[in-house]
mmCIF file of C-alpha atoms and ligand atoms in Angstrom:
data_model
loop_
_atom_site.group_PDB
_atom_site.id
_atom_site.type_symbol
_atom_site.label_atom_id
_atom_site.label_comp_id
_atom_site.label_asym_id
_atom_site.label_seq_id
_atom_site.Cartn_x
_atom_site.Cartn_y
_atom_site.Cartn_z
ATOM 1 C CA MET Y 651 0.053 -0.299 0.106
ATOM 2 C CA LYS Y 652 1.419 3.796 -1.160
ATOM 3 C CA SER Y 653 2.064 4.930 2.499
ATOM 4 C CA VAL Y 654 2.687 8.987 3.366
ATOM 5 C CA ILE Y 655 3.292 10.348 6.636
ATOM 6 C CA LEU Y 656 2.479 14.182 6.890
ATOM 7 C CA VAL Y 657 3.827 15.983 10.030
ATOM 8 C CA TYR Y 658 0.633 17.476 10.916
ATOM 9 C CA SER Y 659 -0.314 20.572 13.127
ATOM 10 C CA GLY Y 660 -3.885 20.823 12.319
ATOM 11 C CA GLY Y 661 -4.579 24.038 9.900
ATOM 12 C CA LEU Y 662 -5.302 24.904 7.379
ATOM 13 C CA ASP Y 663 -2.448 23.724 4.976
ATOM 14 C CA THR Y 664 -1.697 20.847 6.413
ATOM 15 C CA SER Y 665 -5.507 20.126 6.782
ATOM 16 C CA ILE Y 666 -5.480 20.052 3.000
ATOM 17 C CA CYS Y 667 -2.576 17.905 2.185
ATOM 18 C CA ILE Y 668 -4.928 15.282 4.236
ATOM 19 C CA PRO Y 669 -7.279 14.957 0.662
ATOM 20 C CA LEU Y 670 -4.377 16.532 -1.477
ATOM 21 C CA MET Y 671 -2.678 12.580 -0.382
ATOM 22 C CA ARG Y 672 -5.354 10.963 -1.462
ATOM 23 C CA GLU Y 673 -6.640 12.355 -5.066
ATOM 24 C CA GLU Y 674 -3.221 14.523 -6.317
ATOM 25 C CA TYR Y 675 -0.253 12.285 -5.664
ATOM 26 C CA GLY Y 676 -1.983 8.504 -5.224
ATOM 27 C CA TYR Y 677 -1.506 7.733 -0.989
ATOM 28 C CA GLU Y 678 -4.125 4.646 -0.142
ATOM 29 C CA ARG Y 679 -2.597 5.332 3.394
ATOM 30 C CA ILE Y 680 -1.615 7.829 5.167
ATOM 31 C CA VAL Y 681 -0.338 8.457 8.580
ATOM 32 C CA THR Y 682 -0.190 11.841 10.214
ATOM 33 C CA VAL Y 683 2.100 13.370 13.477
ATOM 34 C CA THR Y 684 2.052 15.637 16.100
ATOM 35 C CA VAL Y 685 4.912 17.155 17.440
ATOM 36 C CA ASP Y 686 4.214 18.261 21.036
ATOM 37 C CA VAL Y 687 5.698 21.301 21.820
ATOM 38 C CA GLY Y 688 4.054 22.908 23.454
ATOM 39 C CA GLN Y 689 1.574 24.331 21.720
ATOM 40 C CA PRO Y 690 -2.118 25.271 22.972
ATOM 41 C CA ALA Y 691 -3.309 21.597 24.576
ATOM 42 C CA GLU Y 692 -6.671 22.261 22.409
ATOM 43 C CA ASP Y 693 -4.259 22.750 19.261
ATOM 44 C CA ILE Y 694 -3.140 18.478 20.530
ATOM 45 C CA LYS Y 695 -6.093 17.462 21.111
ATOM 46 C CA GLN Y 696 -8.099 19.732 17.937
ATOM 47 C CA ALA Y 697 -5.395 18.329 15.524
ATOM 48 C CA ALA Y 698 -6.471 14.686 15.894
ATOM 49 C CA GLU Y 699 -10.287 14.963 16.321
ATOM 50 C CA LYS Y 700 -9.876 16.701 12.444
ATOM 51 C CA ALA Y 701 -7.176 13.911 10.905
ATOM 52 C CA ALA Y 702 -9.939 10.805 13.450
ATOM 53 C CA GLN Y 703 -12.501 13.181 10.524
ATOM 54 C CA MET Y 704 -10.816 12.827 7.724
ATOM 55 C CA GLY Y 705 -9.444 9.082 8.652
ATOM 56 C CA THR Y 706 -6.189 8.757 9.371
ATOM 57 C CA GLU Y 707 -3.800 6.841 11.305
ATOM 58 C CA HIS Y 708 -2.903 9.507 13.015
ATOM 59 C CA PHE Y 709 0.063 9.932 16.401
ATOM 60 C CA THR Y 710 0.486 11.871 19.303
ATOM 61 C CA VAL Y 711 4.466 12.378 20.423
ATOM 62 C CA ASP Y 712 4.811 14.408 23.672
ATOM 63 C CA ALA Y 713 8.561 15.709 22.934
ATOM 64 C CA LYS Y 714 8.030 18.716 25.689
ATOM 65 C CA GLU Y 715 10.813 18.320 28.127
ATOM 66 C CA GLU Y 716 12.660 16.886 25.250
ATOM 67 C CA PHE Y 717 12.923 20.075 23.177
ATOM 68 C CA ALA Y 718 12.924 22.477 26.558
ATOM 69 C CA LYS Y 719 16.657 19.733 27.166
ATOM 70 C CA GLU Y 720 18.140 19.082 24.428
ATOM 71 C CA TYR Y 721 16.582 22.035 22.081
ATOM 72 C CA CYS Y 722 15.899 24.911 24.341
ATOM 73 C CA TRP Y 723 18.821 24.674 26.332
ATOM 74 C CA ALA Y 724 21.184 24.351 23.873
ATOM 75 C CA SER Y 725 19.390 27.933 22.219
ATOM 76 C CA LEU Y 726 20.152 29.193 26.112
ATOM 77 C CA ARG Y 727 23.753 27.836 26.125
ATOM 78 C CA ALA Y 728 24.906 29.993 22.452
ATOM 79 C CA ASN Y 729 21.904 31.874 23.865
ATOM 80 C CA GLY Y 730 20.329 32.074 20.325
ATOM 81 C CA GLU Y 731 18.655 34.996 18.746
ATOM 82 C CA TYR Y 732 18.048 35.421 15.527
ATOM 83 C CA GLN Y 733 17.525 40.187 14.696
ATOM 84 C CA GLY Y 734 16.538 40.323 17.952
ATOM 85 C CA TYR Y 735 14.163 37.803 19.372
ATOM 86 C CA PRO Y 736 14.994 34.622 20.590
ATOM 87 C CA LEU Y 737 14.883 31.985 18.445
ATOM 88 C CA SER Y 738 12.262 29.516 18.307
ATOM 89 C CA THR Y 739 10.650 28.400 15.045
ATOM 90 C CA ALA Y 740 13.479 27.715 14.220
ATOM 91 C CA ILE Y 741 14.087 25.622 17.007
ATOM 92 C CA ALA Y 742 11.073 23.342 17.051
ATOM 93 C CA ARG Y 743 11.269 22.098 13.612
ATOM 94 C CA PRO Y 744 14.284 19.785 13.742
ATOM 95 C CA ILE Y 745 13.201 17.811 16.120
ATOM 96 C CA ILE Y 746 9.090 17.483 14.529
ATOM 97 C CA ALA Y 747 11.104 16.420 11.758
ATOM 98 C CA ALA Y 748 12.963 13.863 13.777
ATOM 99 C CA LYS Y 749 9.796 12.586 15.272
ATOM 100 C CA ALA Y 750 8.252 12.256 12.333
ATOM 101 C CA VAL Y 751 10.377 9.933 10.607
ATOM 102 C CA GLU Y 752 11.342 7.595 14.012
ATOM 103 C CA LEU Y 753 7.589 6.667 13.373
ATOM 104 C CA ALA Y 754 8.928 6.715 9.680
ATOM 105 C CA ASN Y 755 11.761 4.537 10.498
ATOM 106 C CA ARG Y 756 8.955 2.295 12.362
ATOM 107 C CA LEU Y 757 6.608 1.826 10.330
ATOM 108 C CA LYS Y 758 8.970 1.462 7.627
ATOM 109 C CA ILE Y 759 7.331 4.308 5.219
ATOM 110 C CA THR Y 760 9.823 6.555 3.230
ATOM 111 C CA SER Y 761 7.888 9.017 1.553
ATOM 112 C CA PHE Y 762 6.576 12.385 3.476
ATOM 113 C CA ALA Y 763 4.549 15.320 3.218
ATOM 114 C CA HIS Y 764 4.772 18.811 4.980
ATOM 115 C CA GLY Y 765 2.030 21.563 5.378
ATOM 116 C CA CYS Y 766 4.210 25.091 4.509
ATOM 117 C CA THR Y 767 4.280 27.532 1.768
ATOM 118 C CA GLY Y 768 7.856 28.166 -0.683
ATOM 119 C CA LYS Y 769 8.302 31.457 0.815
ATOM 120 C CA GLY Y 770 9.676 31.125 4.870
ATOM 121 C CA ASN Y 771 12.070 29.693 6.300
ATOM 122 C CA ASP Y 772 10.337 26.199 7.534
ATOM 123 C CA GLN Y 773 10.757 24.419 3.944
ATOM 124 C CA PHE Y 774 14.571 24.459 4.028
ATOM 125 C CA ARG Y 775 14.658 23.578 8.014
ATOM 126 C CA ILE Y 776 12.156 20.642 7.703
ATOM 127 C CA GLU Y 777 13.341 18.489 4.499
ATOM 128 C CA TYR Y 778 16.571 18.978 5.807
ATOM 129 C CA THR Y 779 16.194 17.957 8.887
ATOM 130 C CA ILE Y 780 14.195 14.652 6.930
ATOM 131 C CA ARG Y 781 16.780 13.707 4.227
ATOM 132 C CA ALA Y 782 19.964 14.714 6.780
ATOM 133 C CA LEU Y 783 17.476 11.141 9.347
ATOM 134 C CA CYS Y 784 16.242 9.055 6.299
ATOM 135 C CA PRO Y 785 18.333 10.138 3.096
ATOM 136 C CA GLN Y 786 15.766 7.210 1.263
ATOM 137 C CA ALA Y 787 13.138 10.259 1.614
ATOM 138 C CA THR Y 788 10.892 11.294 -0.930
ATOM 139 C CA ILE Y 789 9.052 14.344 0.313
ATOM 140 C CA HIS Y 790 6.487 16.216 -1.279
ATOM 141 C CA ALA Y 791 5.251 19.844 -0.476
ATOM 142 C CA PRO Y 792 1.480 20.525 -1.772
ATOM 143 C CA ILE Y 793 1.191 23.796 -0.439
ATOM 144 C CA ARG Y 794 4.385 24.953 -2.617
ATOM 145 C CA GLU Y 795 4.520 22.746 -5.515
ATOM 146 C CA LYS Y 796 0.842 23.633 -6.864
ATOM 147 C CA ASN Y 797 1.427 27.623 -5.764
ATOM 148 C CA LEU Y 798 -2.127 27.054 -3.779
ATOM 149 C CA THR Y 799 -3.274 29.905 -1.784
ATOM 150 C CA ARG Y 800 -5.213 30.611 1.250
ATOM 151 C CA SER Y 801 -8.943 31.113 -0.360
ATOM 152 C CA TRP Y 802 -7.603 28.479 -2.951
ATOM 153 C CA GLU Y 803 -7.679 26.511 0.441
ATOM 154 C CA ILE Y 804 -10.751 27.036 2.142
ATOM 155 C CA ASP Y 805 -12.060 26.522 -0.828
ATOM 156 C CA TYR Y 806 -10.767 23.379 -1.719
ATOM 157 C CA ALA Y 807 -11.345 22.666 2.960
ATOM 158 C CA LYS Y 808 -15.030 22.838 2.054
ATOM 159 C CA LYS Y 809 -15.207 20.819 -0.869
ATOM 160 C CA HIS Y 810 -13.849 17.901 0.968
ATOM 161 C CA ASN Y 811 -15.069 18.717 3.792
ATOM 162 C CA VAL Y 812 -11.926 19.626 5.690
ATOM 163 C CA PRO Y 813 -13.307 20.923 9.320
ATOM 164 C CA ILE Y 814 -11.603 24.784 9.462
ATOM 165 C CA GLN Y 815 -11.689 26.682 12.664
ATOM 166 C CA GLN Y 816 -11.960 29.772 10.378
ATOM 167 C CA SER Y 817 -12.161 32.636 12.744
ATOM 168 C CA LEU Y 818 -7.790 31.906 13.696
ATOM 169 C CA GLU Y 819 -7.309 30.841 10.951
ATOM 170 C CA LYS Y 820 -8.461 33.253 8.491
ATOM 171 C CA ILE Y 821 -7.054 36.545 10.350
ATOM 172 C CA TRP Y 822 -3.171 35.478 11.758
ATOM 173 C CA SER Y 823 -0.620 33.159 11.363
ATOM 174 C CA ILE Y 824 0.534 31.811 14.540
ATOM 175 C CA ASP Y 825 3.324 28.941 15.577
ATOM 176 C CA GLU Y 826 3.719 28.075 19.225
ATOM 177 C CA ASN Y 827 6.231 26.099 21.240
ATOM 178 C CA LEU Y 828 7.364 26.169 24.985
ATOM 179 C CA TRP Y 829 10.130 29.118 23.972
ATOM 180 C CA GLY Y 830 8.324 31.112 21.657
ATOM 181 C CA ARG Y 831 5.373 32.497 19.983
ATOM 182 C CA SER Y 832 5.331 34.212 16.654
ATOM 183 C CA ILE Y 833 2.553 36.148 15.118
ATOM 184 C CA GLU Y 834 2.120 36.604 11.382
ATOM 185 C CA GLY Y 835 -0.039 38.710 8.551
ATOM 186 C CA GLY Y 836 -2.631 40.485 8.769
ATOM 187 C CA GLU Y 837 -2.995 44.207 9.713
ATOM 188 C CA LEU Y 838 0.749 43.254 11.024
ATOM 189 C CA GLU Y 839 1.341 42.825 7.121
ATOM 190 C CA ASN Y 840 1.557 46.813 7.812
ATOM 191 C CA PRO Y 841 4.540 47.261 9.238
ATOM 192 C CA GLU Y 842 2.711 51.513 10.102
ATOM 193 C CA LYS Y 843 0.088 49.687 12.477
ATOM 194 C CA ALA Y 844 0.732 49.007 16.139
ATOM 195 C CA PRO Y 845 0.211 45.162 16.786
ATOM 196 C CA PRO Y 846 -3.557 44.873 17.684
ATOM 197 C CA GLU Y 847 -3.237 44.327 21.959
ATOM 198 C CA VAL Y 848 -5.805 40.952 20.289
ATOM 199 C CA ILE Y 849 -2.677 39.313 19.368
ATOM 200 C CA PHE Y 850 -0.741 38.309 22.913
ATOM 201 C CA GLN Y 851 -1.702 35.692 24.589
ATOM 202 C CA TRP Y 852 1.521 34.976 27.239
ATOM 203 C CA THR Y 853 2.398 38.729 28.064
ATOM 204 C CA LYS Y 854 0.250 40.922 29.445
ATOM 205 C CA GLY Y 855 0.010 45.140 28.389
ATOM 206 C CA PHE Y 856 0.940 48.102 30.374
ATOM 207 C CA GLU Y 857 -2.319 48.317 32.364
ATOM 208 C CA THR Y 858 -3.513 45.297 33.490
ATOM 209 C CA SER Y 859 0.075 42.990 33.844
ATOM 210 C CA GLY Y 860 1.947 43.091 38.027
ATOM 211 C CA HIS Y 861 1.674 47.093 39.646
ATOM 212 C CA THR Y 862 4.870 46.221 42.367
ATOM 213 C CA PRO Y 863 8.346 44.701 40.875
ATOM 214 C CA ARG Y 864 8.547 41.774 40.596
ATOM 215 C CA GLU Y 865 12.393 40.051 41.405
ATOM 216 C CA VAL Y 866 12.768 37.058 41.346
ATOM 217 C CA LYS Y 867 16.113 34.527 41.389
ATOM 218 C CA VAL Y 868 17.362 32.188 38.535
ATOM 219 C CA ALA Y 869 19.661 28.863 39.558
ATOM 220 C CA PHE Y 870 22.174 27.925 37.244
ATOM 221 C CA SER Y 871 24.050 24.630 36.639
ATOM 222 C CA ALA Y 872 26.582 23.883 34.008
ATOM 223 C CA GLY Y 873 25.012 26.583 31.582
ATOM 224 C CA VAL Y 874 20.773 25.955 32.475
ATOM 225 C CA PRO Y 875 18.455 26.848 34.240
ATOM 226 C CA VAL Y 876 17.662 24.170 37.415
ATOM 227 C CA SER Y 877 15.953 26.212 39.362
ATOM 228 C CA ILE Y 878 13.635 29.325 39.964
ATOM 229 C CA ASP Y 879 12.875 31.502 42.902
ATOM 230 C CA GLY Y 880 14.835 28.365 44.621
ATOM 231 C CA GLU Y 881 12.044 25.604 43.237
ATOM 232 C CA LYS Y 882 13.668 22.997 41.184
ATOM 233 C CA THR Y 883 11.811 21.785 38.677
ATOM 234 C CA SER Y 884 12.513 19.956 34.539
ATOM 235 C CA PRO Y 885 13.063 22.106 31.976
ATOM 236 C CA ALA Y 886 9.905 21.607 30.154
ATOM 237 C CA GLN Y 887 8.196 22.871 33.389
ATOM 238 C CA LEU Y 888 10.910 25.978 34.172
ATOM 239 C CA VAL Y 889 10.368 27.390 31.037
ATOM 240 C CA ASN Y 890 6.661 27.019 31.646
ATOM 241 C CA ARG Y 891 7.587 29.175 34.665
ATOM 242 C CA ALA Y 892 9.607 31.196 33.545
ATOM 243 C CA ASN Y 893 7.062 32.820 30.645
ATOM 244 C CA GLN Y 894 3.776 33.042 33.400
ATOM 245 C CA ILE Y 895 6.275 35.512 35.870
ATOM 246 C CA ALA Y 896 7.675 37.056 32.602
ATOM 247 C CA GLY Y 897 4.636 36.953 31.232
ATOM 248 C CA ASP Y 898 2.494 38.367 33.955
ATOM 249 C CA ASN Y 899 4.720 41.212 34.078
ATOM 250 C CA GLY Y 900 4.748 42.184 30.206
ATOM 251 C CA VAL Y 901 7.884 41.530 29.984
ATOM 252 C CA GLY Y 902 9.017 39.692 26.255
ATOM 253 C CA ARG Y 903 6.655 41.645 23.389
ATOM 254 C CA ILE Y 904 9.130 42.496 20.010
ATOM 255 C CA ASP Y 905 7.886 43.530 17.279
ATOM 256 C CA VAL Y 906 10.988 43.317 14.056
ATOM 257 C CA MET Y 907 11.254 42.645 10.747
ATOM 258 C CA GLU Y 908 12.578 39.726 9.157
ATOM 259 C CA ASP Y 909 14.527 38.616 6.847
ATOM 260 C CA ARG Y 910 13.905 35.138 6.299
ATOM 261 C CA LEU Y 911 16.014 32.627 4.108
ATOM 262 C CA LEU Y 912 14.237 33.755 0.477
ATOM 263 C CA GLY Y 913 15.849 37.634 1.405
ATOM 264 C CA LEU Y 914 11.954 38.225 1.195
ATOM 265 C CA LYS Y 915 11.360 41.142 4.511
ATOM 266 C CA VAL Y 916 8.133 39.870 7.048
ATOM 267 C CA ARG Y 917 7.265 41.706 9.182
ATOM 268 C CA GLU Y 918 6.493 39.471 12.527
ATOM 269 C CA ASN Y 919 5.220 40.187 15.963
ATOM 270 C CA TYR Y 920 6.875 37.638 18.237
ATOM 271 C CA GLU Y 921 5.922 36.162 22.682
ATOM 272 C CA CYS Y 922 9.000 34.365 24.675
ATOM 273 C CA PRO Y 923 8.434 36.070 27.861
ATOM 274 C CA GLY Y 924 10.377 33.091 29.590
ATOM 275 C CA ALA Y 925 13.458 33.045 27.037
ATOM 276 C CA ILE Y 926 13.377 36.833 27.643
ATOM 277 C CA LEU Y 927 14.208 36.348 30.877
ATOM 278 C CA LEU Y 928 16.184 33.542 30.485
ATOM 279 C CA LEU Y 929 18.441 35.040 28.026
ATOM 280 C CA ALA Y 930 19.313 37.653 30.511
ATOM 281 C CA ALA Y 931 20.207 36.101 33.892
ATOM 282 C CA HIS Y 932 22.042 33.644 31.260
ATOM 283 C CA LYS Y 933 23.731 36.373 29.945
ATOM 284 C CA ALA Y 934 24.937 37.229 33.118
ATOM 285 C CA LEU Y 935 26.724 35.089 34.906
ATOM 286 C CA GLU Y 936 28.929 34.815 31.800
ATOM 287 C CA ALA Y 937 30.513 37.868 32.233
ATOM 288 C CA LEU Y 938 30.242 36.851 35.976
ATOM 289 C CA VAL Y 939 32.158 34.335 35.031
ATOM 290 C CA LEU Y 940 33.715 33.867 32.011
ATOM 291 C CA SER Y 941 36.872 36.309 30.205
ATOM 292 C CA ARG Y 942 36.612 39.323 28.402
ATOM 293 C CA GLU Y 943 38.526 37.317 25.431
ATOM 294 C CA GLU Y 944 36.198 33.846 25.748
ATOM 295 C CA GLN Y 945 33.273 36.725 25.930
ATOM 296 C CA ARG Y 946 33.771 37.930 23.604
ATOM 297 C CA PHE Y 947 35.109 34.969 21.261
ATOM 298 C CA LYS Y 948 31.761 33.093 22.818
ATOM 299 C CA ARG Y 949 30.038 36.389 20.942
ATOM 300 C CA LEU Y 950 31.427 35.218 17.974
ATOM 301 C CA VAL Y 951 31.047 32.270 18.369
ATOM 302 C CA ASP Y 952 26.655 32.270 18.945
ATOM 303 C CA GLN Y 953 26.494 34.251 16.193
ATOM 304 C CA GLU Y 954 27.576 31.377 14.072
ATOM 305 C CA TRP Y 955 25.322 29.359 16.530
ATOM 306 C CA ALA Y 956 22.176 31.200 15.786
ATOM 307 C CA GLN Y 957 22.519 31.500 11.984
ATOM 308 C CA LEU Y 958 22.692 27.654 11.507
ATOM 309 C CA ALA Y 959 20.143 27.339 13.790
ATOM 310 C CA TYR Y 960 17.575 30.026 12.034
ATOM 311 C CA SER Y 961 18.656 27.726 8.514
ATOM 312 C CA GLY Y 962 17.347 24.814 10.234
ATOM 313 C CA LEU Y 963 20.910 23.124 10.341
ATOM 314 C CA TRP Y 964 21.190 21.482 13.217
ATOM 315 C CA TRP Y 965 23.156 18.463 12.610
ATOM 316 C CA ASP Y 966 25.674 20.002 9.925
ATOM 317 C CA PRO Y 967 28.691 19.440 11.044
ATOM 318 C CA PHE Y 968 29.854 23.212 11.650
ATOM 319 C CA LYS Y 969 27.566 22.956 14.835
ATOM 320 C CA ASP Y 970 29.085 19.560 16.300
ATOM 321 C CA ASP Y 971 32.696 21.961 16.122
ATOM 322 C CA LEU Y 972 30.640 25.524 17.377
ATOM 323 C CA ASP Y 973 29.040 23.105 20.082
ATOM 324 C CA ALA Y 974 32.032 21.468 22.024
ATOM 325 C CA PHE Y 975 33.191 25.203 22.241
ATOM 326 C CA ILE Y 976 30.116 26.721 23.728
ATOM 327 C CA GLU Y 977 29.746 23.358 25.741
ATOM 328 C CA LYS Y 978 33.870 23.362 26.895
ATOM 329 C CA THR Y 979 32.477 27.161 28.528
ATOM 330 C CA GLN Y 980 29.948 26.654 30.242
ATOM 331 C CA GLU Y 981 31.248 24.345 32.647
ATOM 332 C CA ARG Y 982 31.160 27.517 34.752
ATOM 333 C CA VAL Y 983 28.558 28.730 34.350
ATOM 334 C CA GLU Y 984 26.755 28.237 37.933
ATOM 335 C CA GLY Y 985 25.198 29.882 40.019
ATOM 336 C CA GLU Y 986 22.069 32.410 40.236
ATOM 337 C CA VAL Y 987 21.051 36.188 38.808
ATOM 338 C CA THR Y 988 19.072 38.044 39.979
ATOM 339 C CA LEU Y 989 16.301 39.525 38.226
ATOM 340 C CA ARG Y 990 13.143 42.936 38.387
ATOM 341 C CA LEU Y 991 10.657 42.543 37.041
ATOM 342 C CA PHE Y 992 8.021 45.806 36.185
ATOM 343 C CA LYS Y 993 5.616 46.839 33.176
ATOM 344 C CA GLY Y 994 8.396 45.090 30.449
ATOM 345 C CA SER Y 995 11.206 46.289 31.662
ATOM 346 C CA LEU Y 996 14.310 44.059 33.325
ATOM 347 C CA GLN Y 997 16.959 44.491 35.116
ATOM 348 C CA VAL Y 998 19.440 42.461 36.145
ATOM 349 C CA ILE Y 999 20.241 43.365 40.767
ATOM 350 C CA GLY Y 1000 22.433 40.490 41.258
ATOM 351 C CA ARG Y 1001 24.170 37.688 40.489
ATOM 352 C CA LYS Y 1002 26.989 35.099 42.311
ATOM 353 C CA SER Y 1003 28.869 32.394 41.258
ATOM 354 C CA PRO Y 1004 30.826 30.005 42.637
ATOM 355 C CA TRP Y 1005 33.543 30.351 39.515
ATOM 356 C CA ALA Y 1006 32.917 34.283 39.323
ATOM 357 C CA LEU Y 1007 36.436 35.337 37.987
ATOM 358 C CA TYR Y 1008 35.578 39.405 40.732
ATOM 359 C CA SER Y 1009 37.229 39.803 43.226
ATOM 360 C CA GLN Y 1010 36.050 42.601 45.802
ATOM 361 C CA GLU Y 1011 39.034 42.100 47.422
ATOM 362 C CA LEU Y 1012 41.097 43.686 44.731
ATOM 363 C CA ALA Y 1013 38.457 45.466 42.749
ATOM 364 C CA SER Y 1014 37.753 48.131 45.340
ATOM 365 C CA PHE Y 1015 38.162 51.702 46.037
ATOM 366 C CA ASP Y 1016 39.356 50.907 49.800
ATOM 367 C CA THR Y 1017 41.589 47.812 48.964
ATOM 368 C CA THR Y 1018 45.497 47.912 49.753
ATOM 369 C CA THR Y 1019 45.723 45.099 47.849
ATOM 370 C CA PHE Y 1020 45.708 45.906 44.385
ATOM 371 C CA GLU Y 1021 49.361 47.847 44.623
ATOM 372 C CA GLN Y 1022 48.464 51.554 42.048
ATOM 373 C CA ASN Y 1023 52.006 52.024 41.301
ATOM 374 C CA ASP Y 1024 52.835 49.111 39.252
ATOM 375 C CA ALA Y 1025 49.846 50.001 36.504
ATOM 376 C CA THR Y 1026 51.746 52.919 35.790
ATOM 377 C CA GLY Y 1027 55.050 51.754 33.089
ATOM 378 C CA MET Y 1028 51.541 49.599 31.157
ATOM 379 C CA VAL Y 1029 49.709 53.176 31.115
ATOM 380 C CA LYS Y 1030 52.264 55.241 30.045
ATOM 381 C CA GLN Y 1031 53.225 52.638 27.402
ATOM 382 C CA PHE Y 1032 49.357 52.111 26.251
ATOM 383 C CA GLY Y 1033 48.446 53.065 23.034
ATOM 384 C CA LEU Y 1034 52.673 53.213 22.056
ATOM 385 C CA ALA Y 1035 51.309 52.651 17.074
ATOM 386 C CA SER Y 1036 49.044 55.889 18.538
ATOM 387 C CA ARG Y 1037 51.825 57.868 18.561
ATOM 388 C CA LEU Y 1038 54.040 57.298 16.515
ATOM 389 C CA TYR Y 1039 51.287 56.846 13.949
ATOM 390 C CA LEU Y 1040 50.363 61.499 14.906
ATOM 391 C CA SER Y 1041 54.038 61.934 14.298
ATOM 392 C CA LEU Y 1042 54.373 60.332 11.214
ATOM 393 C CA LYS Y 1043 51.310 62.089 9.824
ATOM 394 C CA GLY Y 1044 52.688 65.509 11.545
ATOM 395 C CA LYS Y 1045 55.957 64.899 8.711
ATOM 396 C CA LYS Y 1046 54.058 64.450 6.113
HETATM 397 N N1 LIG J 1260 9.785 33.377 10.835
HETATM 398 C C1 LIG J 1260 10.384 32.602 12.276
HETATM 399 C C2 LIG J 1260 10.654 32.195 11.839
HETATM 400 O O1 LIG J 1260 11.571 31.281 10.186
HETATM 401 C C3 LIG J 1260 8.999 32.124 12.377
HETATM 402 C C4 LIG J 1260 7.233 32.163 11.721
HETATM 403 C C5 LIG J 1260 6.369 30.972 12.428
HETATM 404 N N2 LIG J 1260 5.254 31.277 11.240
HETATM 405 C C6 LIG J 1260 4.524 31.572 11.617
HETATM 406 N N3 LIG J 1260 3.687 31.287 10.928
HETATM 407 N N4 LIG J 1260 3.397 32.491 12.638
HETATM 408 O O2 LIG J 1260 11.141 31.638 12.344
#
């Protein structure tokens, strides 16, 4: 029997792929797989219900803890940001595709389908991972291959009894996982217009966020958070907690013009309260324990890492190399950071670590241990090249 695995979210694009796979691509057995990386429980449930209604063999894979531990934490250790926002959709695609491949192997299926359009980044990320982990894969991308438009899709859905949630799907395109929520389309397509309050689900606005500053403590071990306010939890639960605390205080809204892989600019809004909180704490701890040179070099490594992660090249040898450097630096990223959140602002207000490259004794204005006189010679020769340069210029 001709079988295909459809990477399924339950949205319009992936839903119409079900009849398309049957009618246009000639598959008899359609297996749908939804990977739970922290999207709303309601979405996971609805995907399963829709799949049942359309008669596919459906699987839900709960990958929340693995996603948090292996992907969110990796990105946190690399301070993973792209054009000013924490990578979120980008880091979820590799695990979603990897889980689809795992299932395909189990069911001995080598054909895959996904609902990505030809404009976005996800077609690169998802197909790359499937090909990397399943070299014999055949991959279909019906929306891209048939150049479909939204209105054609809605028509087609109606004709083929594909259930659609009109309200939401008509207005915004939303992608959500533990690490962040991204919103595009609708009136956001006009970059001049302020994002309407209704698009936000994880963060409170100025009026509704906490009216007194909230202090929060995040403890780290080997570069990853282990507790918030002294409460130890699993990685996924910790991210949820961070989202809650920062979101309640209005932290984590980002409005960007993003340059996609194809060179297309799009206006994108993000909500990523937990990621913003944890990244700020992580950077503060790195500033305490890493030397100036380590930090300078790690910023370059982090940038390269983010570029690879944005492109979805999760299994690239270059990424392995960068990860090796990052991992080494993270051995000392241990300790606790205190932050203050208030009405969308976030400040680091304290930090401590057993690996601090800091001595109060040496830095203090009252110290006598540091022989100030020792600096004299160094200061005298500081910037020698500039002096030579200026004197040469004067002669010409
Ligand atoms: N542009 C972002 C990225 O490529 C997020 C896209 C998420 N999709 C959405 N429909 N909001 O990582």
